[in-house]
Amino acid sequence: MQLSLKQNRVALGASARRTAVAVRTPVRLCKWDRVENKTGVLLYSFGALTAVWLASTIVSAVNTLPLVPKLFELVGLTYTSWFAYRYLLFQETRDELVRDVEELKQKITGGNLK
């Protein structure tokens, strides 16, 4: 019996008869294998999960206070209304928003992302 791996394909051969079976390697597994600093990635992931848990706990505690949830809803509704009026209502301000987002993407990525 012969077993050979080539480009994510496994070929099993028994005497003169060959059968090719396609094996799909999960993309996540391939990407994880290419990560050089696995410890750092795991630590950052754990830290991010801890921060989300802590933020959830704080928001739940604040949510139990009287009038605070309604105040947060009012602030959120007001900001959403202002944002829609400022950036989404007119064509020239939508274009300005797109330019600002593109500029921010270039600052973050160094201009390598298209």
mmCIF file with all atom_site columns, C-alpha atoms in Angstrom:
data_model
loop_
_atom_site.group_PDB
_atom_site.id
_atom_site.type_symbol
_atom_site.label_atom_id
_atom_site.label_alt_id
_atom_site.label_comp_id
_atom_site.label_asym_id
_atom_site.label_entity_id
_atom_site.label_seq_id
_atom_site.pdbx_PDB_ins_code
_atom_site.Cartn_x
_atom_site.Cartn_y
_atom_site.Cartn_z
_atom_site.occupancy
_atom_site.B_iso_or_equiv
_atom_site.pdbx_formal_charge
_atom_site.auth_seq_id
_atom_site.auth_comp_id
_atom_site.auth_asym_id
_atom_site.auth_atom_id
_atom_site.pdbx_PDB_model_num
ATOM 1   C CA . MET A 1 1   ? 0.000   0.000  0.000   1.00 0.00 ? 1   MET A CA 1
ATOM 2   C CA . GLN A 1 2   ? 1.358   3.419  -0.984  1.00 0.00 ? 2   GLN A CA 1
ATOM 3   C CA . LEU A 1 3   ? 0.485   6.726  0.689   1.00 0.00 ? 3   LEU A CA 1
ATOM 4   C CA . SER A 1 4   ? 1.649   10.042 -0.748  1.00 0.00 ? 4   SER A CA 1
ATOM 5   C CA . LEU A 1 5   ? 0.679   13.631 0.081   1.00 0.00 ? 5   LEU A CA 1
ATOM 6   C CA . LYS A 1 6   ? 0.839   16.315 -2.582  1.00 0.00 ? 6   LYS A CA 1
ATOM 7   C CA . GLN A 1 7   ? -1.054  19.630 -2.684  1.00 0.00 ? 7   GLN A CA 1
ATOM 8   C CA . ASN A 1 8   ? -3.737  18.595 -0.199  1.00 0.00 ? 8   ASN A CA 1
ATOM 9   C CA . ARG A 1 9   ? -4.483  15.367 -2.081  1.00 0.00 ? 9   ARG A CA 1
ATOM 10  C CA . VAL A 1 10  ? -4.002  11.871 -0.824  1.00 0.00 ? 10  VAL A CA 1
ATOM 11  C CA . ALA A 1 11  ? -3.478  9.082  -3.315  1.00 0.00 ? 11  ALA A CA 1
ATOM 12  C CA . LEU A 1 12  ? -3.957  5.551  -2.107  1.00 0.00 ? 12  LEU A CA 1
ATOM 13  C CA . GLY A 1 13  ? -2.673  2.832  -4.356  1.00 0.00 ? 13  GLY A CA 1
ATOM 14  C CA . ALA A 1 14  ? -3.119  -0.902 -4.110  1.00 0.00 ? 14  ALA A CA 1
ATOM 15  C CA . SER A 1 15  ? -1.149  -2.768 -6.764  1.00 0.00 ? 15  SER A CA 1
ATOM 16  C CA . ALA A 1 16  ? -2.128  -1.522 -10.266 1.00 0.00 ? 16  ALA A CA 1
ATOM 17  C CA . ARG A 1 17  ? -5.263  0.283  -9.163  1.00 0.00 ? 17  ARG A CA 1
ATOM 18  C CA . ARG A 1 18  ? -5.089  3.916  -7.944  1.00 0.00 ? 18  ARG A CA 1
ATOM 19  C CA . THR A 1 19  ? -7.832  5.915  -6.326  1.00 0.00 ? 19  THR A CA 1
ATOM 20  C CA . ALA A 1 20  ? -7.425  9.612  -5.635  1.00 0.00 ? 20  ALA A CA 1
ATOM 21  C CA . VAL A 1 21  ? -9.261  11.067 -2.671  1.00 0.00 ? 21  VAL A CA 1
ATOM 22  C CA . ALA A 1 22  ? -9.356  14.829 -2.173  1.00 0.00 ? 22  ALA A CA 1
ATOM 23  C CA . VAL A 1 23  ? -8.667  15.927 1.378   1.00 0.00 ? 23  VAL A CA 1
ATOM 24  C CA . ARG A 1 24  ? -9.558  19.468 2.313   1.00 0.00 ? 24  ARG A CA 1
ATOM 25  C CA . THR A 1 25  ? -7.387  20.935 5.023   1.00 0.00 ? 25  THR A CA 1
ATOM 26  C CA . PRO A 1 26  ? -9.311  23.550 7.005   1.00 0.00 ? 26  PRO A CA 1
ATOM 27  C CA . VAL A 1 27  ? -8.136  27.067 6.160   1.00 0.00 ? 27  VAL A CA 1
ATOM 28  C CA . ARG A 1 28  ? -8.008  27.993 9.843   1.00 0.00 ? 28  ARG A CA 1
ATOM 29  C CA . LEU A 1 29  ? -5.578  25.164 10.541  1.00 0.00 ? 29  LEU A CA 1
ATOM 30  C CA . CYS A 1 30  ? -3.283  26.295 7.715   1.00 0.00 ? 30  CYS A CA 1
ATOM 31  C CA . LYS A 1 31  ? -3.343  29.907 8.951   1.00 0.00 ? 31  LYS A CA 1
ATOM 32  C CA . TRP A 1 32  ? -2.664  28.828 12.534  1.00 0.00 ? 32  TRP A CA 1
ATOM 33  C CA . ASP A 1 33  ? 0.344   26.792 11.387  1.00 0.00 ? 33  ASP A CA 1
ATOM 34  C CA . ARG A 1 34  ? 1.831   29.927 9.793   1.00 0.00 ? 34  ARG A CA 1
ATOM 35  C CA . VAL A 1 35  ? 1.565   31.991 13.007  1.00 0.00 ? 35  VAL A CA 1
ATOM 36  C CA . GLU A 1 36  ? 5.037   32.458 14.481  1.00 0.00 ? 36  GLU A CA 1
ATOM 37  C CA . ASN A 1 37  ? 4.102   33.868 17.905  1.00 0.00 ? 37  ASN A CA 1
ATOM 38  C CA . LYS A 1 38  ? 1.358   31.504 19.059  1.00 0.00 ? 38  LYS A CA 1
ATOM 39  C CA . THR A 1 39  ? 1.855   32.375 22.731  1.00 0.00 ? 39  THR A CA 1
ATOM 40  C CA . GLY A 1 40  ? 1.329   36.081 22.051  1.00 0.00 ? 40  GLY A CA 1
ATOM 41  C CA . VAL A 1 41  ? -1.804  35.409 20.020  1.00 0.00 ? 41  VAL A CA 1
ATOM 42  C CA . LEU A 1 42  ? -3.229  33.250 22.792  1.00 0.00 ? 42  LEU A CA 1
ATOM 43  C CA . LEU A 1 43  ? -2.399  35.859 25.445  1.00 0.00 ? 43  LEU A CA 1
ATOM 44  C CA . TYR A 1 44  ? -3.982  38.678 23.421  1.00 0.00 ? 44  TYR A CA 1
ATOM 45  C CA . SER A 1 45  ? -7.058  36.514 22.793  1.00 0.00 ? 45  SER A CA 1
ATOM 46  C CA . PHE A 1 46  ? -7.378  35.727 26.494  1.00 0.00 ? 46  PHE A CA 1
ATOM 47  C CA . GLY A 1 47  ? -6.945  39.422 27.324  1.00 0.00 ? 47  GLY A CA 1
ATOM 48  C CA . ALA A 1 48  ? -9.599  40.429 24.789  1.00 0.00 ? 48  ALA A CA 1
ATOM 49  C CA . LEU A 1 49  ? -12.064 37.881 26.161  1.00 0.00 ? 49  LEU A CA 1
ATOM 50  C CA . THR A 1 50  ? -11.359 39.070 29.698  1.00 0.00 ? 50  THR A CA 1
ATOM 51  C CA . ALA A 1 51  ? -11.934 42.699 28.640  1.00 0.00 ? 51  ALA A CA 1
ATOM 52  C CA . VAL A 1 52  ? -15.250 41.786 26.986  1.00 0.00 ? 52  VAL A CA 1
ATOM 53  C CA . TRP A 1 53  ? -16.344 39.903 30.105  1.00 0.00 ? 53  TRP A CA 1
ATOM 54  C CA . LEU A 1 54  ? -15.344 42.829 32.335  1.00 0.00 ? 54  LEU A CA 1
ATOM 55  C CA . ALA A 1 55  ? -17.140 45.349 30.117  1.00 0.00 ? 55  ALA A CA 1
ATOM 56  C CA . SER A 1 56  ? -20.248 43.159 30.137  1.00 0.00 ? 56  SER A CA 1
ATOM 57  C CA . THR A 1 57  ? -20.144 42.981 33.920  1.00 0.00 ? 57  THR A CA 1
ATOM 58  C CA . ILE A 1 58  ? -19.794 46.757 34.236  1.00 0.00 ? 58  ILE A CA 1
ATOM 59  C CA . VAL A 1 59  ? -22.625 47.430 31.779  1.00 0.00 ? 59  VAL A CA 1
ATOM 60  C CA . SER A 1 60  ? -24.857 44.960 33.632  1.00 0.00 ? 60  SER A CA 1
ATOM 61  C CA . ALA A 1 61  ? -24.107 46.693 36.931  1.00 0.00 ? 61  ALA A CA 1
ATOM 62  C CA . VAL A 1 62  ? -24.777 50.160 35.485  1.00 0.00 ? 62  VAL A CA 1
ATOM 63  C CA . ASN A 1 63  ? -27.956 48.850 33.857  1.00 0.00 ? 63  ASN A CA 1
ATOM 64  C CA . THR A 1 64  ? -29.437 48.103 37.285  1.00 0.00 ? 64  THR A CA 1
ATOM 65  C CA . LEU A 1 65  ? -29.199 51.753 38.387  1.00 0.00 ? 65  LEU A CA 1
ATOM 66  C CA . PRO A 1 66  ? -32.450 53.719 38.081  1.00 0.00 ? 66  PRO A CA 1
ATOM 67  C CA . LEU A 1 67  ? -32.784 56.101 35.092  1.00 0.00 ? 67  LEU A CA 1
ATOM 68  C CA . VAL A 1 68  ? -29.293 55.326 33.749  1.00 0.00 ? 68  VAL A CA 1
ATOM 69  C CA . PRO A 1 69  ? -30.439 52.827 31.064  1.00 0.00 ? 69  PRO A CA 1
ATOM 70  C CA . LYS A 1 70  ? -32.981 55.333 29.719  1.00 0.00 ? 70  LYS A CA 1
ATOM 71  C CA . LEU A 1 71  ? -30.322 58.064 29.733  1.00 0.00 ? 71  LEU A CA 1
ATOM 72  C CA . PHE A 1 72  ? -27.974 55.812 27.727  1.00 0.00 ? 72  PHE A CA 1
ATOM 73  C CA . GLU A 1 73  ? -30.784 55.084 25.263  1.00 0.00 ? 73  GLU A CA 1
ATOM 74  C CA . LEU A 1 74  ? -31.413 58.815 24.862  1.00 0.00 ? 74  LEU A CA 1
ATOM 75  C CA . VAL A 1 75  ? -27.706 59.522 24.304  1.00 0.00 ? 75  VAL A CA 1
ATOM 76  C CA . GLY A 1 76  ? -27.480 56.686 21.761  1.00 0.00 ? 76  GLY A CA 1
ATOM 77  C CA . LEU A 1 77  ? -30.577 57.816 19.885  1.00 0.00 ? 77  LEU A CA 1
ATOM 78  C CA . THR A 1 78  ? -29.353 61.419 19.845  1.00 0.00 ? 78  THR A CA 1
ATOM 79  C CA . TYR A 1 79  ? -25.905 60.465 18.533  1.00 0.00 ? 79  TYR A CA 1
ATOM 80  C CA . THR A 1 80  ? -27.374 58.132 15.911  1.00 0.00 ? 80  THR A CA 1
ATOM 81  C CA . SER A 1 81  ? -29.707 60.878 14.706  1.00 0.00 ? 81  SER A CA 1
ATOM 82  C CA . TRP A 1 82  ? -26.859 63.400 14.550  1.00 0.00 ? 82  TRP A CA 1
ATOM 83  C CA . PHE A 1 83  ? -24.615 60.945 12.663  1.00 0.00 ? 83  PHE A CA 1
ATOM 84  C CA . ALA A 1 84  ? -27.355 60.178 10.128  1.00 0.00 ? 84  ALA A CA 1
ATOM 85  C CA . TYR A 1 85  ? -28.028 63.891 9.609   1.00 0.00 ? 85  TYR A CA 1
ATOM 86  C CA . ARG A 1 86  ? -24.336 64.800 9.449   1.00 0.00 ? 86  ARG A CA 1
ATOM 87  C CA . TYR A 1 87  ? -22.981 61.994 7.230   1.00 0.00 ? 87  TYR A CA 1
ATOM 88  C CA . LEU A 1 88  ? -25.778 60.015 5.583   1.00 0.00 ? 88  LEU A CA 1
ATOM 89  C CA . LEU A 1 89  ? -28.477 62.448 4.520   1.00 0.00 ? 89  LEU A CA 1
ATOM 90  C CA . PHE A 1 90  ? -26.665 64.348 1.747   1.00 0.00 ? 90  PHE A CA 1
ATOM 91  C CA . GLN A 1 91  ? -24.438 63.078 -1.074  1.00 0.00 ? 91  GLN A CA 1
ATOM 92  C CA . GLU A 1 92  ? -21.485 65.413 -0.421  1.00 0.00 ? 92  GLU A CA 1
ATOM 93  C CA . THR A 1 93  ? -21.318 64.435 3.257   1.00 0.00 ? 93  THR A CA 1
ATOM 94  C CA . ARG A 1 94  ? -21.512 60.732 2.323   1.00 0.00 ? 94  ARG A CA 1
ATOM 95  C CA . ASP A 1 95  ? -18.542 61.290 0.013   1.00 0.00 ? 95  ASP A CA 1
ATOM 96  C CA . GLU A 1 96  ? -16.729 63.037 2.864   1.00 0.00 ? 96  GLU A CA 1
ATOM 97  C CA . LEU A 1 97  ? -17.400 60.039 5.131   1.00 0.00 ? 97  LEU A CA 1
ATOM 98  C CA . VAL A 1 98  ? -16.041 57.643 2.506   1.00 0.00 ? 98  VAL A CA 1
ATOM 99  C CA . ARG A 1 99  ? -12.898 59.778 2.130   1.00 0.00 ? 99  ARG A CA 1
ATOM 100 C CA . ASP A 1 100 ? -12.412 59.874 5.907   1.00 0.00 ? 100 ASP A CA 1
ATOM 101 C CA . VAL A 1 101 ? -12.791 56.091 6.196   1.00 0.00 ? 101 VAL A CA 1
ATOM 102 C CA . GLU A 1 102 ? -10.359 55.492 3.323   1.00 0.00 ? 102 GLU A CA 1
ATOM 103 C CA . GLU A 1 103 ? -7.853  57.896 4.902   1.00 0.00 ? 103 GLU A CA 1
ATOM 104 C CA . LEU A 1 104 ? -8.154  56.092 8.231   1.00 0.00 ? 104 LEU A CA 1
ATOM 105 C CA . LYS A 1 105 ? -7.635  52.709 6.538   1.00 0.00 ? 105 LYS A CA 1
ATOM 106 C CA . GLN A 1 106 ? -4.477  54.015 4.871   1.00 0.00 ? 106 GLN A CA 1
ATOM 107 C CA . LYS A 1 107 ? -3.153  55.365 8.175   1.00 0.00 ? 107 LYS A CA 1
ATOM 108 C CA . ILE A 1 108 ? -3.757  52.036 9.894   1.00 0.00 ? 108 ILE A CA 1
ATOM 109 C CA . THR A 1 109 ? -2.406  49.770 7.153   1.00 0.00 ? 109 THR A CA 1
ATOM 110 C CA . GLY A 1 110 ? 0.283   52.073 5.817   1.00 0.00 ? 110 GLY A CA 1
ATOM 111 C CA . GLY A 1 111 ? -1.434  52.293 2.426   1.00 0.00 ? 111 GLY A CA 1
ATOM 112 C CA . ASN A 1 112 ? -1.090  48.575 1.623   1.00 0.00 ? 112 ASN A CA 1
ATOM 113 C CA . LEU A 1 113 ? -4.805  47.713 1.764   1.00 0.00 ? 113 LEU A CA 1
ATOM 114 C CA . LYS A 1 114 ? -7.015  48.218 -1.275  1.00 0.00 ? 114 LYS A CA 1
#
